[in-house]
Amino acid sequence: MQIKGKVALVLGAVKGIGKGIGLALANEGAKLVLTRHDWKDAFDSMEKDFSASKAEHLIITANLRNLKDIEMLALRIEEKYGCLDILINNIERGGWPTVHGEYVEDQWDLEIETTLKAKRWVFTSVFPLLKKAEEAAVINISSIAGIVGRSGPAALVFNDGYAAANRGISSLTETWARMGAPHIRVNEIMLGVFDSRHAKDTRGWNQALTEDEKQSLIDHTLLNRTGTIEDVVKACLYIVKDASYMTGSVLRLDGGYVLAGGKTPSMPEGIV
């Protein structure tokens, strides 16, 4: 898909990964619809950076846990553009065990509703707009929490609700790929430990984890580093622009975290 001139909706574009993806699509010539809700201290920099990109863009402040706000978002896109070509389903909330400790009900609800429920209702609301495009691409952003849960070093950063929500996303990815075929491709990028989500750019990393705990997460990653916004941006652009035969797939972008629990030893000499 050629991105220039296409209409792209990027959820959670106020900072971090969402903002990085939005700016990359702006550089490719997309017309952007960008959502924000929390992190009001970053609103000004968001506005300045997207204005500096010179891309046509519309910033909408919306609480995507609220169905009425989601319906309003879809209506705004329909009124302005009539269709939608690209959906970056990037919205999540995950409480860290090392930050929040024992669960309270509100924290569980926040993780499930933001990470899973909001993605579902956004897709459902814009699906008619995606069908109006000649071709469309949807990317669900998820986490390896859906695989590893609260185990090993990841138990420091992945809560139960966050893990359960992310496991559910893969089911939605497959269902939506079936619904959208053959003109709407739906894929998923499953993230490991990233700087702006669970590593150096977060309060949990800087205030809750010890140096040994941080190192344990890095040591468990085959590439021995945490992920960057640029890593995600490159993967998104690949899926949208070049992966024309890819749908219903999960691209695990974790630096080998899931594999690193048991490294492959050298072959033994044998006895024959």
Short mmCIF file of C-alpha atoms in Angstrom, two decimals:
data_model
loop_
_atom_site.label_atom_id
_atom_site.label_comp_id
_atom_site.label_asym_id
_atom_site.label_seq_id
_atom_site.Cartn_x
_atom_site.Cartn_y
_atom_site.Cartn_z
CA MET A 1 0.00 0.00 0.00
CA GLN A 2 1.22 3.46 -0.84
CA ILE A 3 0.66 5.58 2.27
CA LYS A 4 0.65 9.02 0.64
CA GLY A 5 -2.86 10.48 0.68
CA LYS A 6 -4.29 7.65 2.78
CA VAL A 7 -6.37 8.36 5.91
CA ALA A 8 -4.84 6.88 9.07
CA LEU A 9 -6.28 6.68 12.58
CA VAL A 10 -3.64 6.34 15.29
CA LEU A 11 -4.86 5.75 18.82
CA GLY A 12 -2.86 6.99 21.77
CA ALA A 13 -0.71 9.35 19.68
CA VAL A 14 0.06 11.82 22.45
CA LYS A 15 3.49 10.34 23.22
CA GLY A 16 5.67 7.25 22.97
CA ILE A 17 4.96 4.54 20.41
CA GLY A 18 1.67 6.00 19.18
CA LYS A 19 3.23 9.38 18.56
CA GLY A 20 6.23 7.78 16.84
CA ILE A 21 4.01 5.81 14.47
CA GLY A 22 1.86 8.88 13.78
CA LEU A 23 4.88 11.01 12.88
CA ALA A 24 6.24 8.26 10.63
CA LEU A 25 2.92 8.07 8.77
CA ALA A 26 2.96 11.87 8.52
CA ASN A 27 6.37 11.70 6.87
CA GLU A 28 4.91 9.21 4.38
CA GLY A 29 2.17 11.68 3.44
CA ALA A 30 -0.81 10.25 5.31
CA LYS A 31 -3.80 12.29 6.46
CA LEU A 32 -3.95 11.70 10.20
CA VAL A 33 -6.63 11.36 12.83
CA LEU A 34 -4.93 11.19 16.23
CA THR A 35 -6.46 10.46 19.62
CA ARG A 36 -5.33 11.47 23.08
CA HIS A 37 -6.78 11.31 26.59
CA ASP A 38 -4.25 11.03 29.42
CA TRP A 39 -0.80 12.68 29.70
CA LYS A 40 -2.12 16.22 29.41
CA ASP A 41 1.38 17.53 30.13
CA ALA A 42 2.35 16.18 26.68
CA PHE A 43 -0.53 17.80 24.74
CA ASP A 44 1.48 20.90 23.77
CA SER A 45 4.46 18.96 22.45
CA MET A 46 2.12 16.65 20.54
CA GLU A 47 0.48 19.61 18.82
CA LYS A 48 3.80 21.26 18.00
CA ASP A 49 5.39 18.11 16.61
CA PHE A 50 2.50 17.19 14.35
CA SER A 51 2.18 20.79 13.17
CA ALA A 52 5.88 20.79 12.34
CA SER A 53 5.38 17.64 10.24
CA LYS A 54 3.20 19.68 7.83
CA ALA A 55 0.89 16.67 7.49
CA GLU A 56 -2.86 17.17 7.42
CA HIS A 57 -4.03 16.06 10.85
CA LEU A 58 -6.95 16.14 13.24
CA ILE A 59 -6.37 15.68 16.97
CA ILE A 60 -9.35 14.36 18.94
CA THR A 61 -9.42 14.17 22.72
CA ALA A 62 -11.48 11.10 23.60
CA ASN A 63 -11.87 8.60 26.40
CA LEU A 64 -11.84 5.33 24.48
CA ARG A 65 -13.24 3.45 27.47
CA ASN A 66 -16.47 5.29 26.67
CA LEU A 67 -18.49 3.93 23.75
CA LYS A 68 -20.05 7.32 23.03
CA ASP A 69 -16.59 8.84 22.55
CA ILE A 70 -15.68 6.01 20.17
CA GLU A 71 -18.84 6.53 18.15
CA MET A 72 -18.07 10.27 18.03
CA LEU A 73 -14.57 9.47 16.75
CA ALA A 74 -15.93 7.30 13.93
CA LEU A 75 -18.48 9.95 13.01
CA ARG A 76 -15.80 12.66 12.82
CA ILE A 77 -13.74 10.52 10.46
CA GLU A 78 -16.78 9.77 8.28
CA GLU A 79 -17.76 13.44 8.10
CA LYS A 80 -14.25 14.62 7.21
CA TYR A 81 -12.95 11.83 4.98
CA GLY A 82 -15.73 9.35 4.25
CA CYS A 83 -13.46 6.34 4.67
CA LEU A 84 -10.47 5.00 6.61
CA ASP A 85 -7.41 3.30 5.09
CA ILE A 86 -5.19 2.59 8.10
CA LEU A 87 -6.00 1.84 11.74
CA ILE A 88 -3.20 1.67 14.29
CA ASN A 89 -5.00 0.14 17.27
CA ASN A 90 -2.52 1.34 19.87
CA ILE A 91 -4.11 1.82 23.25
CA GLU A 92 -3.31 0.03 26.47
CA ARG A 93 -3.02 0.34 30.22
CA GLY A 94 -0.95 -2.11 32.21
CA GLY A 95 -0.30 -1.85 35.93
CA TRP A 96 3.06 -3.11 37.14
CA PRO A 97 3.05 -5.56 40.06
CA THR A 98 6.13 -3.72 41.41
CA VAL A 99 4.24 -0.42 41.30
CA HIS A 100 0.65 -1.32 42.19
CA GLY A 101 1.12 -4.37 44.40
CA GLU A 102 -2.07 -6.32 45.09
CA TYR A 103 -4.98 -5.74 42.72
CA VAL A 104 -7.92 -3.52 43.42
CA GLU A 105 -10.97 -3.90 41.19
CA ASP A 106 -10.56 -0.51 39.51
CA GLN A 107 -7.03 -1.36 38.34
CA TRP A 108 -8.14 -4.68 36.84
CA ASP A 109 -11.05 -2.95 35.06
CA LEU A 110 -8.75 -0.22 33.73
CA GLU A 111 -6.35 -2.77 32.22
CA ILE A 112 -9.07 -4.89 30.59
CA GLU A 113 -11.17 -1.99 29.32
CA THR A 114 -8.29 0.04 27.91
CA THR A 115 -6.10 -2.75 26.51
CA LEU A 116 -8.81 -5.04 25.10
CA LYS A 117 -12.32 -3.63 25.20
CA ALA A 118 -11.44 -0.25 23.65
CA LYS A 119 -9.63 -1.91 20.73
CA ARG A 120 -12.67 -4.05 20.00
CA TRP A 121 -15.16 -1.18 19.99
CA VAL A 122 -12.91 1.11 17.96
CA PHE A 123 -12.51 -1.55 15.26
CA THR A 124 -16.24 -2.28 15.22
CA SER A 125 -17.08 1.41 14.93
CA VAL A 126 -14.68 2.15 12.06
CA PHE A 127 -15.12 -1.17 10.22
CA PRO A 128 -17.73 0.32 7.83
CA LEU A 129 -15.21 3.08 6.99
CA LEU A 130 -12.43 0.55 6.38
CA LYS A 131 -14.72 -1.34 3.99
CA LYS A 132 -15.13 1.85 1.93
CA ALA A 133 -11.39 1.97 1.21
CA GLU A 134 -9.97 0.23 -1.86
CA GLU A 135 -7.53 -1.53 0.44
CA ALA A 136 -6.99 -1.09 4.16
CA ALA A 137 -4.56 -2.15 6.86
CA VAL A 138 -5.21 -2.64 10.57
CA ILE A 139 -2.43 -3.17 13.11
CA ASN A 140 -3.25 -4.24 16.64
CA ILE A 141 -0.47 -3.39 19.08
CA SER A 142 -0.21 -6.01 21.84
CA SER A 143 2.31 -7.40 24.31
CA ILE A 144 4.13 -10.66 24.97
CA ALA A 145 2.40 -10.47 28.34
CA GLY A 146 -0.27 -12.50 26.56
CA ILE A 147 2.27 -15.33 26.25
CA VAL A 148 4.49 -15.12 29.32
CA GLY A 149 2.02 -13.68 31.81
CA ARG A 150 3.31 -13.03 35.31
CA SER A 151 6.32 -15.36 35.11
CA GLY A 152 10.10 -15.03 35.31
CA PRO A 153 11.52 -11.48 35.18
CA ALA A 154 8.33 -10.36 33.40
CA ALA A 155 6.45 -10.87 36.67
CA LEU A 156 7.92 -7.52 37.70
CA VAL A 157 6.15 -5.60 34.95
CA PHE A 158 3.15 -7.58 33.59
CA ASN A 159 0.00 -7.72 35.68
CA ASP A 160 -2.60 -10.51 35.39
CA GLY A 161 -5.28 -8.31 33.82
CA TYR A 162 -2.83 -6.87 31.30
CA ALA A 163 -1.69 -10.37 30.37
CA ALA A 164 -5.25 -11.65 29.99
CA ALA A 165 -6.23 -8.67 27.86
CA ASN A 166 -3.27 -9.16 25.54
CA ARG A 167 -4.03 -12.84 25.05
CA GLY A 168 -7.50 -11.79 23.94
CA ILE A 169 -6.13 -9.40 21.32
CA SER A 170 -4.71 -12.25 19.23
CA SER A 171 -8.17 -13.82 19.04
CA LEU A 172 -9.58 -10.53 17.79
CA THR A 173 -6.78 -10.22 15.22
CA GLU A 174 -7.72 -13.55 13.66
CA THR A 175 -11.46 -12.85 13.75
CA TRP A 176 -11.06 -9.42 12.16
CA ALA A 177 -8.75 -10.78 9.45
CA ARG A 178 -11.56 -13.15 8.44
CA MET A 179 -14.11 -10.34 8.54
CA GLY A 180 -11.96 -7.99 6.48
CA ALA A 181 -10.68 -10.34 3.78
CA PRO A 182 -9.77 -9.87 1.04
CA HIS A 183 -9.51 -6.06 1.03
CA ILE A 184 -8.75 -5.31 4.71
CA ARG A 185 -5.57 -6.83 6.13
CA VAL A 186 -5.48 -7.20 9.92
CA ASN A 187 -2.23 -8.02 11.70
CA GLU A 188 -0.73 -7.71 15.16
CA ILE A 189 2.60 -6.53 16.51
CA MET A 190 3.33 -8.17 19.86
CA LEU A 191 5.83 -6.09 21.79
CA GLY A 192 8.37 -7.16 24.37
CA VAL A 193 10.00 -4.81 26.88
CA PHE A 194 10.12 -1.39 25.23
CA ASP A 195 11.65 1.86 26.42
CA SER A 196 8.38 3.79 26.41
CA ARG A 197 6.24 0.99 27.85
CA HIS A 198 8.15 -1.06 30.40
CA ALA A 199 11.72 0.23 30.33
CA LYS A 200 13.83 3.37 30.70
CA ASP A 201 11.20 5.98 29.77
CA THR A 202 8.70 4.82 32.40
CA ARG A 203 8.18 5.66 36.04
CA GLY A 204 8.14 1.99 37.01
CA TRP A 205 11.58 1.36 35.50
CA ASN A 206 13.08 4.45 37.10
CA GLN A 207 11.41 4.34 40.50
CA ALA A 208 10.33 0.78 41.27
CA LEU A 209 12.91 -1.62 39.84
CA THR A 210 16.33 -2.25 41.29
CA GLU A 211 19.36 -2.32 39.00
CA ASP A 212 19.47 -6.10 39.34
CA GLU A 213 15.80 -6.39 38.37
CA LYS A 214 16.32 -4.20 35.31
CA GLN A 215 19.30 -6.30 34.28
CA SER A 216 17.30 -9.50 34.70
CA LEU A 217 14.85 -8.31 32.04
CA ILE A 218 17.67 -7.39 29.68
CA ASP A 219 19.54 -10.64 30.32
CA HIS A 220 16.36 -12.59 29.50
CA THR A 221 16.24 -10.89 26.06
CA LEU A 222 18.37 -12.57 23.39
CA LEU A 223 19.40 -9.25 21.84
CA ASN A 224 20.40 -7.93 25.27
CA ARG A 225 18.57 -4.64 25.01
CA THR A 226 15.13 -3.14 25.35
CA GLY A 227 13.09 -2.11 22.32
CA THR A 228 12.86 1.41 20.89
CA ILE A 229 10.10 3.43 19.28
CA GLU A 230 12.01 3.22 16.01
CA ASP A 231 11.86 -0.59 16.17
CA VAL A 232 8.06 -0.45 16.25
CA VAL A 233 7.83 2.24 13.58
CA LYS A 234 9.86 0.15 11.13
CA ALA A 235 7.67 -2.90 11.76
CA CYS A 236 4.47 -0.88 11.26
CA LEU A 237 5.66 0.64 8.01
CA TYR A 238 6.67 -2.80 6.75
CA ILE A 239 3.23 -4.26 7.46
CA VAL A 240 1.34 -1.34 5.95
CA LYS A 241 3.54 -0.76 2.89
CA ASP A 242 5.13 -4.06 1.96
CA ALA A 243 3.39 -7.04 3.58
CA SER A 244 0.59 -7.28 1.02
CA TYR A 245 0.17 -11.05 1.49
CA MET A 246 0.12 -10.91 5.30
CA THR A 247 -3.12 -10.98 7.27
CA GLY A 248 -4.24 -12.59 10.52
CA SER A 249 -0.59 -12.81 11.60
CA VAL A 250 1.25 -11.91 14.78
CA LEU A 251 4.68 -10.33 14.43
CA ARG A 252 6.48 -10.87 17.74
CA LEU A 253 8.82 -7.93 18.26
CA ASP A 254 10.47 -8.78 21.55
CA GLY A 255 14.21 -9.07 20.91
CA GLY A 256 13.91 -12.76 21.67
CA TYR A 257 12.50 -12.39 25.19
CA VAL A 258 10.07 -15.29 24.80
CA LEU A 259 12.89 -17.59 23.61
CA ALA A 260 15.56 -16.61 26.11
CA GLY A 261 14.33 -18.76 28.96
CA GLY A 262 16.43 -21.58 27.57
CA LYS A 263 19.36 -20.87 25.26
CA THR A 264 20.58 -23.51 22.82
CA PRO A 265 23.82 -25.17 23.97
CA SER A 266 26.63 -26.24 21.67
CA MET A 267 26.31 -29.71 20.15
CA PRO A 268 27.98 -32.41 22.27
CA GLU A 269 30.82 -34.46 20.80
CA GLY A 270 28.81 -37.67 21.01
CA ILE A 271 30.09 -41.17 21.70
CA VAL A 272 30.27 -42.69 18.16
#
